[in-house]
Structure formats: C-alpha cells, structure tokens
Coordinates of C-alpha atoms in Angstrom, one line a residue:
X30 CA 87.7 91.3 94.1
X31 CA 90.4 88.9 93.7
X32 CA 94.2 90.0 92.8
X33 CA 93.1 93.7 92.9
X34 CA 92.3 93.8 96.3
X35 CA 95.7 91.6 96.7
X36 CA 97.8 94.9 95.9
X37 CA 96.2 96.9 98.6
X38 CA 98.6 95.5 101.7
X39 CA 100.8 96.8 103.3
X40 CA 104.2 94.2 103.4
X41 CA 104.7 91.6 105.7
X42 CA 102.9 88.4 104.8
X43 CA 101.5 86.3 107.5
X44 CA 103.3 88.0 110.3
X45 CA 100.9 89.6 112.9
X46 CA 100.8 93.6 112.1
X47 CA 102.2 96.6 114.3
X48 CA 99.6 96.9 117.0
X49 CA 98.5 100.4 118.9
X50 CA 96.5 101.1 121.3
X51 CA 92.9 102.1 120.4
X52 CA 90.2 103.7 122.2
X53 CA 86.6 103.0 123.4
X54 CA 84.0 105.4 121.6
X55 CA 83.4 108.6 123.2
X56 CA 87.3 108.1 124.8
X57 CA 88.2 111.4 123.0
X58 CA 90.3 111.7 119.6
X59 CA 91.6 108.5 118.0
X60 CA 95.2 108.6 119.1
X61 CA 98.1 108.6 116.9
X62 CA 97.6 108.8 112.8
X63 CA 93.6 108.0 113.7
X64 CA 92.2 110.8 111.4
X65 CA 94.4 110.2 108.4
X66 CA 95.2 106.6 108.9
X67 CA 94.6 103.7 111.0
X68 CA 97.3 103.2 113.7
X69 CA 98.0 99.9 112.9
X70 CA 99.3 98.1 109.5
X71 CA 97.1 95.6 108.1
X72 CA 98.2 92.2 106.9
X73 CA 96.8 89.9 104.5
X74 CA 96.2 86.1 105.0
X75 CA 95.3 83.5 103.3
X76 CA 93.9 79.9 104.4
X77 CA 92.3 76.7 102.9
X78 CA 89.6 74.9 105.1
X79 CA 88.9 71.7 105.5
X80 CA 86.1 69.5 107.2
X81 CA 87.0 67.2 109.9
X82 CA 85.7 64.1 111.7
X83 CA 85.9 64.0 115.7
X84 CA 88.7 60.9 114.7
X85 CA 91.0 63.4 113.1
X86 CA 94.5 64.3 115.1
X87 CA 97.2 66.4 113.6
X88 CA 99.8 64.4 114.7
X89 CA 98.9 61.7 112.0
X90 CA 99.6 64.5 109.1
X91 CA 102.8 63.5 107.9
X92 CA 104.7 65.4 104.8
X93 CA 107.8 67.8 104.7
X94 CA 109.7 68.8 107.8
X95 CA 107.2 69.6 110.2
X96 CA 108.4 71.3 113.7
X97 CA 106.8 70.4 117.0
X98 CA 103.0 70.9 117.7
X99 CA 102.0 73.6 119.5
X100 CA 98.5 73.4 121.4
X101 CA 96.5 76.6 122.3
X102 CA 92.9 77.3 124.2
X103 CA 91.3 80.6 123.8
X104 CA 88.1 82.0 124.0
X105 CA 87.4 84.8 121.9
X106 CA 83.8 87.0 121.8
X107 CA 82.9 88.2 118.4
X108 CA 81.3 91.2 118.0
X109 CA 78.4 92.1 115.4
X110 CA 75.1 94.1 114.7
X111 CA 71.9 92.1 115.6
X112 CA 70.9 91.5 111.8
X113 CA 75.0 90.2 111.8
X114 CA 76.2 93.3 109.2
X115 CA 79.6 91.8 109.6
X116 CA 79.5 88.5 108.8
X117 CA 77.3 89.0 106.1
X118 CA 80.4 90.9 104.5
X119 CA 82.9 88.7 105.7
X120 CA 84.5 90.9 107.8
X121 CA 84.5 90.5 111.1
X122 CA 84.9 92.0 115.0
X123 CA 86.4 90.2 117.2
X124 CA 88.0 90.4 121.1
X125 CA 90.7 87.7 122.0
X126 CA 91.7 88.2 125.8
X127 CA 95.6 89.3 125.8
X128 CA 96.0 89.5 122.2
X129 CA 93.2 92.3 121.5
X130 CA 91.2 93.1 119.0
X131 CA 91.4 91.8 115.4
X132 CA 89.3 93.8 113.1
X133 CA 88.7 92.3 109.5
X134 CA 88.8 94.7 106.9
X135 CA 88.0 92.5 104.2
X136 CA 87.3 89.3 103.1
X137 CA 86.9 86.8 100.3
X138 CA 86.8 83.6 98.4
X139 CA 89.4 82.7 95.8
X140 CA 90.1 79.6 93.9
X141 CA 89.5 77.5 96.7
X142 CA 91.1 79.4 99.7
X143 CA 89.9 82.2 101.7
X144 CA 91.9 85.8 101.9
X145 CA 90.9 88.7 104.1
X146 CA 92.9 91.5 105.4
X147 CA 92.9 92.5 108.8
X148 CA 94.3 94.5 111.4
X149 CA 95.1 94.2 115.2
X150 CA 94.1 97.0 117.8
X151 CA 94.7 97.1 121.6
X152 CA 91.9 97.5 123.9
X153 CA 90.1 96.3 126.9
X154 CA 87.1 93.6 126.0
X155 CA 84.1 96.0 127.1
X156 CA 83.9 97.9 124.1
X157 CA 85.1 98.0 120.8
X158 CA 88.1 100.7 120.1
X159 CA 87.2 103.7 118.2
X160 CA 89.2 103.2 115.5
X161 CA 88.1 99.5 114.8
X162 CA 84.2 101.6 114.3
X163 CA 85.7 103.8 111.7
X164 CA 87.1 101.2 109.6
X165 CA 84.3 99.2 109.9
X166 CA 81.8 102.4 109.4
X167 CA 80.6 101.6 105.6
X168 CA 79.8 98.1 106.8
X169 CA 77.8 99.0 110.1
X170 CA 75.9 102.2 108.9
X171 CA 74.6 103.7 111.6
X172 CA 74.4 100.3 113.9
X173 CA 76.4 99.5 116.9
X174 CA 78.1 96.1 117.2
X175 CA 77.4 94.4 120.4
X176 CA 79.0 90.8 121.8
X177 CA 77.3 88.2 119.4
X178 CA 78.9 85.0 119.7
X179 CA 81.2 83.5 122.5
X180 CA 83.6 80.9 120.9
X181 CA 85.8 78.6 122.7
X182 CA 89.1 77.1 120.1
X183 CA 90.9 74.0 120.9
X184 CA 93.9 74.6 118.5
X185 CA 96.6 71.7 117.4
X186 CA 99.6 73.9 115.7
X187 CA 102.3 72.7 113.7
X188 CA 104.2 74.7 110.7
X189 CA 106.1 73.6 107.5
X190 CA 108.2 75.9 105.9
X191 CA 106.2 78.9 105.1
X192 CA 103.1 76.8 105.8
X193 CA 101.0 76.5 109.1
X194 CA 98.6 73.8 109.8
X195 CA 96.2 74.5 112.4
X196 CA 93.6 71.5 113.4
X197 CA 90.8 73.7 115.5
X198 CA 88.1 72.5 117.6
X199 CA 85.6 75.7 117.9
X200 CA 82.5 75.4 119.8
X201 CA 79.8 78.0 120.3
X202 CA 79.2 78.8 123.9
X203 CA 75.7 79.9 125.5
X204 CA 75.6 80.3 128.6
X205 CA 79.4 79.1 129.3
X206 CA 77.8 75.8 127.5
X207 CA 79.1 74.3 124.5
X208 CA 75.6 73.9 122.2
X209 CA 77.6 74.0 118.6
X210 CA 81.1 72.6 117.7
X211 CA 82.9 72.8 114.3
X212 CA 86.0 70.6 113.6
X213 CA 88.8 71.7 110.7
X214 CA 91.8 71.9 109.6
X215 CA 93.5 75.1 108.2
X216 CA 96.6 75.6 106.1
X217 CA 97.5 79.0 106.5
X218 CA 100.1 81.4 104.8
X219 CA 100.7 85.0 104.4
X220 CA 99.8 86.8 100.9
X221 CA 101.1 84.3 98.8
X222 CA 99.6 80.5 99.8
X223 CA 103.1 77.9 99.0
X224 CA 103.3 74.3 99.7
X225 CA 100.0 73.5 99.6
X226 CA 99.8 70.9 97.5
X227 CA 101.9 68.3 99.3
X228 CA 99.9 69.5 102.1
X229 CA 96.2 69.1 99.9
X230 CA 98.1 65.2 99.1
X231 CA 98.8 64.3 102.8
X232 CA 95.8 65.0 104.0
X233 CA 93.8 63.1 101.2
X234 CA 95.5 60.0 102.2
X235 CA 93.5 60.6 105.6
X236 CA 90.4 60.7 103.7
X237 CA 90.4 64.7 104.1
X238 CA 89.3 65.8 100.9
X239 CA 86.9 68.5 100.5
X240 CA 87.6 72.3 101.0
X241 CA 85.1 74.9 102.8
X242 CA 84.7 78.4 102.3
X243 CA 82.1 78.7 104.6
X244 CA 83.0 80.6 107.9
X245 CA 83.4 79.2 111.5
X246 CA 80.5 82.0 112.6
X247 CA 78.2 80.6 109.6
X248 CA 78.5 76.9 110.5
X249 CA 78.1 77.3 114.6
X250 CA 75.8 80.6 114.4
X251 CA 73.5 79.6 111.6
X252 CA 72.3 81.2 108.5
X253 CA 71.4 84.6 110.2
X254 CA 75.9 84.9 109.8
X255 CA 75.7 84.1 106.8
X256 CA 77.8 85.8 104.0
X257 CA 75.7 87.7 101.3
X258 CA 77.3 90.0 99.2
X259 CA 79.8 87.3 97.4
X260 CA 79.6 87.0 93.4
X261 CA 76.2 85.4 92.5
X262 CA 77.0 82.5 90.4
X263 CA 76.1 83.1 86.3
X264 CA 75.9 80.8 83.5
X265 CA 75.2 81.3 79.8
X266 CA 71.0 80.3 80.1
X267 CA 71.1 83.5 82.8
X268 CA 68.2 86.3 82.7
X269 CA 69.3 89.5 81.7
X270 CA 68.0 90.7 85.6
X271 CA 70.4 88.3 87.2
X272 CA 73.1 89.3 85.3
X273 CA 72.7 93.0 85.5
X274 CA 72.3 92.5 89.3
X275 CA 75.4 90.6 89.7
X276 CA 77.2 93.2 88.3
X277 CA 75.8 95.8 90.2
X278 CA 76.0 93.9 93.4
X279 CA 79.7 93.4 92.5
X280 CA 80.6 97.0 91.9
X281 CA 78.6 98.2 95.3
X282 CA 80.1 95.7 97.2
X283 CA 83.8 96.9 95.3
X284 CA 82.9 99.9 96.7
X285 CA 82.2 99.0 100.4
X286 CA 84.8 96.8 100.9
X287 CA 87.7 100.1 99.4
X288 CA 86.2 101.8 102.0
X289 CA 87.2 99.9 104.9
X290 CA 91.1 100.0 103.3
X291 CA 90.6 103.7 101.7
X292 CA 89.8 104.9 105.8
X293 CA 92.9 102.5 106.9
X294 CA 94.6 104.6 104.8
X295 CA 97.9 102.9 104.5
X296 CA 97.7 101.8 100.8
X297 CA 97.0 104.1 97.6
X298 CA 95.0 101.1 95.9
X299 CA 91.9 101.1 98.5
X300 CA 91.1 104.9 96.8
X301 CA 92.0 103.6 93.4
X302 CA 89.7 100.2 93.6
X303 CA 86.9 102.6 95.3
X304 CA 87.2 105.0 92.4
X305 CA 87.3 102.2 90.2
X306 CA 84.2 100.6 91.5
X307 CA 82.3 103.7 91.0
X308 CA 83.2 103.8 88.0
X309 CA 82.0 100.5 86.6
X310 CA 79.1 101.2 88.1
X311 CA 78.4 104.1 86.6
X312 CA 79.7 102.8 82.9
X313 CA 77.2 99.6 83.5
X314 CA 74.2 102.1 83.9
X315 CA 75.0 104.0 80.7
X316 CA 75.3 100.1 78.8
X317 CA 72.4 99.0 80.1
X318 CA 70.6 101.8 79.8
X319 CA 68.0 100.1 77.3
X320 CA 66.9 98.0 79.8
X321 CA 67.1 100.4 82.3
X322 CA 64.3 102.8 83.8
X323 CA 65.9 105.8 83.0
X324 CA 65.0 108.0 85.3
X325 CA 66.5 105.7 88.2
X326 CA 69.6 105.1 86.5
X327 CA 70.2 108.7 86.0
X328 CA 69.8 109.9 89.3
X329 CA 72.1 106.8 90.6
X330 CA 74.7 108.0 88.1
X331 CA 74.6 111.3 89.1
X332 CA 75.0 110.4 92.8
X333 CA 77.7 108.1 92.3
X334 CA 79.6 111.1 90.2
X335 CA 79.7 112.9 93.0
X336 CA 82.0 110.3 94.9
X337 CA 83.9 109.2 91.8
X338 CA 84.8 112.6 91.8
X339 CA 86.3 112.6 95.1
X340 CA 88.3 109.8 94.5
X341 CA 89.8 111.2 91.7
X342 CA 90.7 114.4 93.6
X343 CA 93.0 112.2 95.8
X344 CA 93.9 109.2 93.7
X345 CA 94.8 111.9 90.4
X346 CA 97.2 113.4 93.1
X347 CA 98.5 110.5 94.1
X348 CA 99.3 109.1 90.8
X349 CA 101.2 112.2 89.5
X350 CA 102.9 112.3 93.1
X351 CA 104.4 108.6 92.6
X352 CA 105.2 109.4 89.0
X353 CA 106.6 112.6 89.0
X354 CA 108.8 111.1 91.9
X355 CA 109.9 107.7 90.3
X356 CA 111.0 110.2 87.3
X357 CA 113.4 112.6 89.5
X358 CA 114.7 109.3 91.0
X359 CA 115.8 107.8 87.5
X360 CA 117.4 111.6 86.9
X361 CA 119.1 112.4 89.7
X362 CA 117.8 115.3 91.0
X363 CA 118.2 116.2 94.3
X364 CA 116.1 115.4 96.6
X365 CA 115.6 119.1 98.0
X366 CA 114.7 119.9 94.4
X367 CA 112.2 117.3 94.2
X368 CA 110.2 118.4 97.5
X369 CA 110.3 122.0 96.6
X370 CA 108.6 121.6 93.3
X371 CA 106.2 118.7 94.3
X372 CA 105.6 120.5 97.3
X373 CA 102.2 122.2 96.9
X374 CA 100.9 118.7 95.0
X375 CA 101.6 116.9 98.1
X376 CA 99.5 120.1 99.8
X377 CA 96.6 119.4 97.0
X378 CA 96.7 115.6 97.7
X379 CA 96.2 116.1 101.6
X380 CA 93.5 118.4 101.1
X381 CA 91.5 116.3 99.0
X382 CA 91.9 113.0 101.1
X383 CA 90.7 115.4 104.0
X384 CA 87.7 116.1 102.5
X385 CA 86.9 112.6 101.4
X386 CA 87.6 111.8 104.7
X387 CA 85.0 113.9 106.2
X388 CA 82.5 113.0 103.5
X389 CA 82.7 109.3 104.4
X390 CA 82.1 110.1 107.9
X391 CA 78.6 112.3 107.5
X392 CA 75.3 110.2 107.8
X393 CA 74.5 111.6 104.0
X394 CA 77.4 109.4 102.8
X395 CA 76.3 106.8 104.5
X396 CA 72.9 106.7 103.7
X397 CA 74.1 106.9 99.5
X398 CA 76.0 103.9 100.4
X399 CA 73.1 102.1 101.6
X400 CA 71.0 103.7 98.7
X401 CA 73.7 101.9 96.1
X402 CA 73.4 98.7 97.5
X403 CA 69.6 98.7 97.6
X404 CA 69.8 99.8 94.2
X405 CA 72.2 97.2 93.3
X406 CA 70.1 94.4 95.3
X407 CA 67.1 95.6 93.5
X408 CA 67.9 97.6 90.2
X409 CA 65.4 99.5 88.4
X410 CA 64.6 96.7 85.1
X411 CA 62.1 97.3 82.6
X412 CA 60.3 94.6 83.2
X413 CA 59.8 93.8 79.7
X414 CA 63.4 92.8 79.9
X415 CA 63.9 91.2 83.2
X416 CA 63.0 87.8 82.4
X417 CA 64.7 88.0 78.9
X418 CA 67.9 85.9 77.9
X419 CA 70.9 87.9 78.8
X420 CA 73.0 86.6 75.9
X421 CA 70.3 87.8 73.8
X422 CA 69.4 91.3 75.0
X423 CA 72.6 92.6 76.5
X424 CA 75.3 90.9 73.9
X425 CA 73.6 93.8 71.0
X426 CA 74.6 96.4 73.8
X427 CA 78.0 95.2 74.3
X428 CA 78.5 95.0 70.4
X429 CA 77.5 98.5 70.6
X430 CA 80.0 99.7 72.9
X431 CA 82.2 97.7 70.6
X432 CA 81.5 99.8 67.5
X433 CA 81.6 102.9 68.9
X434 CA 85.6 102.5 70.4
X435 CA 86.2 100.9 66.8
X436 CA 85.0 104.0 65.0
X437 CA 87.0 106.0 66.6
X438 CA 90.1 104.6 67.0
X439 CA 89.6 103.6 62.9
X440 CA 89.2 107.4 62.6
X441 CA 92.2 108.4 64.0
X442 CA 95.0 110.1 62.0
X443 CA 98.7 109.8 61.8
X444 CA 99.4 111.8 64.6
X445 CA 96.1 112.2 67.1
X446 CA 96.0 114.9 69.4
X447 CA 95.9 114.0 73.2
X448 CA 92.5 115.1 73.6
X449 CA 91.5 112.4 71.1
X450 CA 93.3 109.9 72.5
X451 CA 92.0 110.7 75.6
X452 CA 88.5 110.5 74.1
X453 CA 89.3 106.7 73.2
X454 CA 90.7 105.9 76.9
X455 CA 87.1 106.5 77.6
X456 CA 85.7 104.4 75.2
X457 CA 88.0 101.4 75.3
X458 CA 87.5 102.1 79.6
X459 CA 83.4 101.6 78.9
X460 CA 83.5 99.0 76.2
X461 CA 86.2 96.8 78.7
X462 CA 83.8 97.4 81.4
X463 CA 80.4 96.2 79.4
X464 CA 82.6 93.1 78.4
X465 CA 83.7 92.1 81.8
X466 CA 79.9 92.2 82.8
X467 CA 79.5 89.4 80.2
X468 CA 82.6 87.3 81.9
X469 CA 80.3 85.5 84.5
X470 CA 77.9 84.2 81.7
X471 CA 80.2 83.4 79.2
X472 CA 83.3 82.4 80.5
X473 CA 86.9 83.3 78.6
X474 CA 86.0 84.6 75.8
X475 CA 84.8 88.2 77.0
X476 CA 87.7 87.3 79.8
X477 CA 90.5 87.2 77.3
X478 CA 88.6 90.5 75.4
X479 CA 88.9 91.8 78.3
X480 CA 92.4 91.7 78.8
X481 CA 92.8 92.9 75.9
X482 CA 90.9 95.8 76.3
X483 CA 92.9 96.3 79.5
X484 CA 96.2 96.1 77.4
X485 CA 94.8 99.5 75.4
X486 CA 93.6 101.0 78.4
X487 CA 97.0 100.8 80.3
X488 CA 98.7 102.1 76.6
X489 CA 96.3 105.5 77.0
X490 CA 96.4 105.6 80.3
X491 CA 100.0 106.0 80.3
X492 CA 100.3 108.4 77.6
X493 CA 97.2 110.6 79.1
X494 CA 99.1 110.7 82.4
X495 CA 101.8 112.0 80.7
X496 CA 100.2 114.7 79.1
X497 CA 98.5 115.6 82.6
X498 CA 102.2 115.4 83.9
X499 CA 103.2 117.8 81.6
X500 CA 100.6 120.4 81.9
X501 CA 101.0 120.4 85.7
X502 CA 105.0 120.9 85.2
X503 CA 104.7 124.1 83.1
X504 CA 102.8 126.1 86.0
X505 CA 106.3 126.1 87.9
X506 CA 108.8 127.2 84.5
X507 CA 109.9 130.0 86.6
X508 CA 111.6 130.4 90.0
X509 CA 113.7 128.5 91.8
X510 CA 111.7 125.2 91.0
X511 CA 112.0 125.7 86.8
X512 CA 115.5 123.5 86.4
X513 CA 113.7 120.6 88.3
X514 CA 110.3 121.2 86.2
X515 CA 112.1 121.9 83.1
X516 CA 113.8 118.0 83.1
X517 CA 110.8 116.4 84.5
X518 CA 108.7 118.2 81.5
X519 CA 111.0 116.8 79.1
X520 CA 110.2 113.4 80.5
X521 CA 106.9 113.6 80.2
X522 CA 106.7 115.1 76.7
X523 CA 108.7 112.0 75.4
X524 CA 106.7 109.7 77.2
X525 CA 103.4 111.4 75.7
X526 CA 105.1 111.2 72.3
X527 CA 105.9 107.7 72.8
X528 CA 102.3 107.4 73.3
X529 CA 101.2 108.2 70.7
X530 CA 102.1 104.8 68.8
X531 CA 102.4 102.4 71.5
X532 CA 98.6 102.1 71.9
X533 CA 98.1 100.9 68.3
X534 CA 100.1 97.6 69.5
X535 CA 97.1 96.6 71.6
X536 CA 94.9 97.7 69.3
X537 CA 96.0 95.3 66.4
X538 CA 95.6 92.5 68.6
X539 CA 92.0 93.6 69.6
X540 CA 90.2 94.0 66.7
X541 CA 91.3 90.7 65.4
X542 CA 88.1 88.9 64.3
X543 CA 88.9 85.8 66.3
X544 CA 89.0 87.9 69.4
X545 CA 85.6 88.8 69.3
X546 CA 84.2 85.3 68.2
X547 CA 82.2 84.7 71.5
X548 CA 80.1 88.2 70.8

C-alpha cells in the first residue's frame, strides 16, 4: 500500500488526534459526525523496531540533543476476535486506562519501518465504543471483539528533535502473571520518519543492529496474532498461481484496508484507493483471463462492478467538486457564486456517499467482502496453468495488453476526439495495471514501465476530467449561475484542448524500445 495510503491522513504528524467521546454498542446513535464520519481525526505514525537484550538501558544511547528520560507503566487490554481478525490485518483494538481507546485503522510494512494510522476514542474499558466497531467492520465481519490479551509496558522515553526513542519492556499477563516478555527499542515520528540514521548509528555501536517488523501481539501471543494479509514475497522463478494470487491478495486487501479510512471519512483518498483497488482487481481478471476459469472470474467481476460503481458515484463528485473549486479560486469569483452553482454537486456527492454508506453496512456487503478475499486466497486457476512459469505464461498476456494501447494510440489522428482519448485512458489504465502485476517478479523494469504508464494515465486523466467538467458546466448556461458556469466552462475547454497534445509527451517516452526490454 505504501505512499498511496500515506496521502489518506488527515494533518498533524505524530501528535495524538482530537479525541470524542464514543459509545458502547446498543448505546443509541453514534454521537457527533458518527454516520458520515468518524468523530475523531486520525493520525499517521511511523516507527522502526529493534530487538533488545535484558542488558539494554536507554540512558547509554547517546547522539544529538536528547531531553530528559521520561518513564511510564501502563497496562493496556487489547481487544480482538477469537481466530485474532485484527492482528492478522495489522490493525488493532486496544483499551489503555485514562487515555482510551486507540483504534488502528491501518497498518503496514515499509522499507524497514512500520506505519499505521490510527485514531483515539473515549470510552469506559467494558466494551468497545460504537464507532471503533464501524471502522473496524470490514475487518471483523460479523464477529465481536472480546478482551484478548492483557499487556503490561515498562516504557524508558526520551526525544530528539522530531524523533522519539522509546525502550519498552511489554510482558503478556495471564492471570495478573507475566508468562511472555518482549524487550525493544522504538524510534518513532509522525508521517515523515527524520533523524533516523544518526539514531540507526548510535544504536549500532551498542550492538543493536537488526530491525523487526513483527508486532508486540505476534511475538508475546504467538502465531495465532500473526499478520496474514502482507505482500507475498515473488521472485522471477515464481509459478504463475503465486503470482496471480499475490496480486489478487493485494488488491482485496487494498480494498479492506480503504474501507476502514473510506467509513472514517475524513479523507477523499480512502474512496479513491477503494475504487482503485476494485479496479485492479477487476482489470487483473480480464488479463488473466487465459488462465482463468471463466466462469468464476466473470461473476467476480461483475460483483466487484457493482462496488467500483459506487465508488465512482462519490469519488467522480468529489473530484469535479475540488476542481471546479480550485478553478473559481485562481479566477476570482465570488464565493457566493461558487456555492450557488456547485450547490446541487455538493447535494449529488452527499447522496452517493450515503448510499455507499449504507451499502457497507448491510451483511450482503460484507459477505462479498469476504467472498473477494476467499476468492483472492484461493483464485479460480486452470490448473493446466497453475504450476507453470509466470514469466513464461503471463509475460505473452502482458505483451498483449501492450499491443492493444499501442494500436490505438498509433491510430490516432491529428486532432482525436475525447471519446477516443478516453478510450485509450482505458487501455493505458489496464496495460499499467497488468504490468505492475509483473513488478514483484521482475523487479524495475515493469516498475519504471510502470511509471511510465502512470505518466499517460495522469495526461488523460486530466484532459478527460476536463471534458466531464465541461459537460457538467453547460447544464447551468442559464439563470443566475450562467456568469459563474460560463468562466469555469472556458477553463475547462482550454484545459481539454491542452489535452489533447500533452498526452503524446508521455507517450514518446513509453514506446521507446528500451523501455520495454524486460518484457
């Protein structure tokens, strides 16, 4: 997930979030902005883990100008389903007496440090508030968290610059016994991880070396809290059913995770990524179709159309909201001009998200969420195929993809019409997607394709949301909203002229030979 998931936070770093008060299920309605977004903003972290002895003290770390230590004991009582749901997501439930609850949104591994995104809830420790069950709904299903694991932290605190270091003694307790103990040390930051690498140095000169992205719950509980939906690891001498599971697996779990920041609701991006998931998911079965029962992959298509097609009610709005906006900004207009004629989009926009709000909340949607994941777990292979070569029987497919973008946009006139451009967004949108796919196996070449591919889809994109800008515009040429429609149309047209050349930029860089060497 990476740097896309990055842009779906709200600002403020490390910082703890704004924190409301939640409620208990079956207290009544979620108070506050509950049904259209979480009450409380969520904050991203990020953290590098180290391994230490019982011999280690944090008082021996010496680099920068550190402040004074700070030492802290706390129990907190993590919550999770029996089969641990949670944890195997890496997100997480958790009570901390006097500071609340801390409900993890999302989490994952990332060039050697961990990031999640989380926010904070008030509520008493005997049940979980009602909002922290709603964000966490696509994980859980229909299961109830209950209290599954007691942890008692021993924390040595000291911070540099933007940097914390944390040295934390957690032991498992059973029983008010401690029967499991972890040692680390943490260096902890906001969105951005700084001043690490002094950091990394000081602490190798203590013989602290190696870096864990394993989680506290995983070492103390076991391997029943173990993470398991985190990229499969791919090489070039991979079968062509690993690597069209990893894909899948990745675009399911894409999916799940949006949904826990789509509900939160704070950030545009958790609907765009969910869309976006869909998506891919949907281009990888049309691919890899030849290897594909058909039959399966159809119906999964189909089924996943159906959400896609909700996203795209709400994050289509959304995008023409912010544009349209950004565009009477840079003109001047008035504000009172602005909301008058973008009035009934921002009606069309709330709509929408209502009704992909109640769809994620029926049992239907959540039984197609854990229909996608089985599927993605276990996809329908020929088995003729399974066991074959992936570089072998999918790189022909890929190639194919390939040809057909290239013999359109080869086919292209002078001056396109937008429809046909819009017909090779769709193309270059599939053949980027069936590359990426390939990224895990083969490494940077089909990563810098990629990129490439990415550079031509942002061209179209921009000149199709243009056109879309424009045709929404010319329903309001009359009336007291036509002087405000009539300059924002203008806009549009020239950025949909522009767009009409600026795509073939990209497009001379991509079909360089060299760039498709690795195929």
């Amino acid at each position: 997930m990476g740097a896309g998931l990055r842009r779906r936070v709200a600002a403020g770093g490390g910082q703890r979030s704004h924190r409301h008060p939640g409620q208990a299920p079956g207290g009544g309605a979620a108070p506050g902005r509950g049904e259209e977004l979480s009450p409380a903003s969520p904050v991203e972290r990020c953290q590098v883990d180290l391994p230490v002895g019982t011999a280690f003290r944090l008082r021996q770390l010496r680099w920068g100008r550190t402040a004074t230590t700070r030492i802290e004991r706390f129990e907190t009582i993590h919550w999770d389903t029996s089969d641990f749901r949670l944890a195997a997501w890496d997100a997480g439930l958790r009570y901390r007496r006097g500071r609340g609850w801390r409900v993890t949104l999302a989490g994952w591994p990332e060039a050697g440090c961990f990031r999640s995104i989380s926010v904070d809830l008030d509520g008493g420790p005997a049940a979980p508030p009602r909002e922290a069950l709603r964000l966490l709904s696509g994980y859980l299903g229909d299961a109830r968290p209950e209290p599954a694991a007691r942890l008692r932290h021993l924390e040595s605190r000291r911070a540099v610059e933007e940097l914390g270091c944390v040295h934390q003694v957690v032991s498992l307790l059973v029983d008010r016994r401690a029967v499991a103990h972890a040692r680390r040390v943490s260096l902890r930051g906001g969105e951005e991880l700084t001043g690490t690498r002094r950091a990394l140095a000081a602490l190798r000169r203590l013989g602290v070396v190696e870096t864990t992205t394993q989680p506290l719950l995983t070492e103390l509980v076991g391997p029943a809290a173990a993470p398991q939906w985190r990229e499969l690891q791919l090489d070039p001498t991979s079968t062509v059913a690993a690597t069209v599971t990893a894909a899948l697996r990745d675009y399911s779990a894409r999916l799940v995770r949006n949904q826990a920041l789509l509900l939160e609701g704070s950030d545009p991006e958790g609907i765009h990524q969910a869309r976006v998931a869909c998506r891919r998911f949907r281009s990888a079965l049309q691919t890899f179709g030849p290897v594909l029962d058909h039959a399966w992959a159809e119906a999964l298509r189909a089924e996943l159309g159906s959400l896609a097609a909700d996203l795209g009610a709400v994050r289509d709005a959304e995008v023409l909201l912010m544009r349209l906006r950004a565009s009477a900004a840079d003109r001047g207009l008035e504000p009172e001009a602005t909301e008058r004629l973008l009035g009934r989009l921002e009606e069309d926009r709330a709509r929408a998200r209502e009704g992909l709000l109640r769809r994620t909340g029926t049992p239907e949607h959540r039984e197609q969420l854990e229909r996608t994941l089985e599927a993605a777990a276990h996809p329908g292979l020929l088995p003729e195929a399974a066991d074959q070569p992936a570089v072998e029987v999918l790189m022909p497919l890929v190639a194919g993809s390939w040809r057909k973008l290239r013999r359109r946009a080869t086919g292209l006139g002078d001056h396109p019409a937008d429809d046909e451009l819009h017909r090779l967004r769709i193309l270059t949108k599939r053949c980027r997607y069936a590359v990426l796919a390939l990224v895990p196996v083969l490494g940077e070449g089909p990563a810098r394709t990629g990129a490439l591919l990415g550079a031509l889809q942002d061209a179209l994109g921009d000149q199709h949301d243009a056109v879309v800008a424009g045709d929404w515009l010319r329903q309001f040429a009359a009336g007291e909203t036509a002087f405000a429609a009539g300059i924002l149309y203008g806009v549009e047209r020239e950025r949909a002229e522009a767009g009409r050349e600026a795509w073939r930029v990209p497009w001379a860089k991509l079909r360089r030979r060299k760039q498709w060497g690795w195929a």
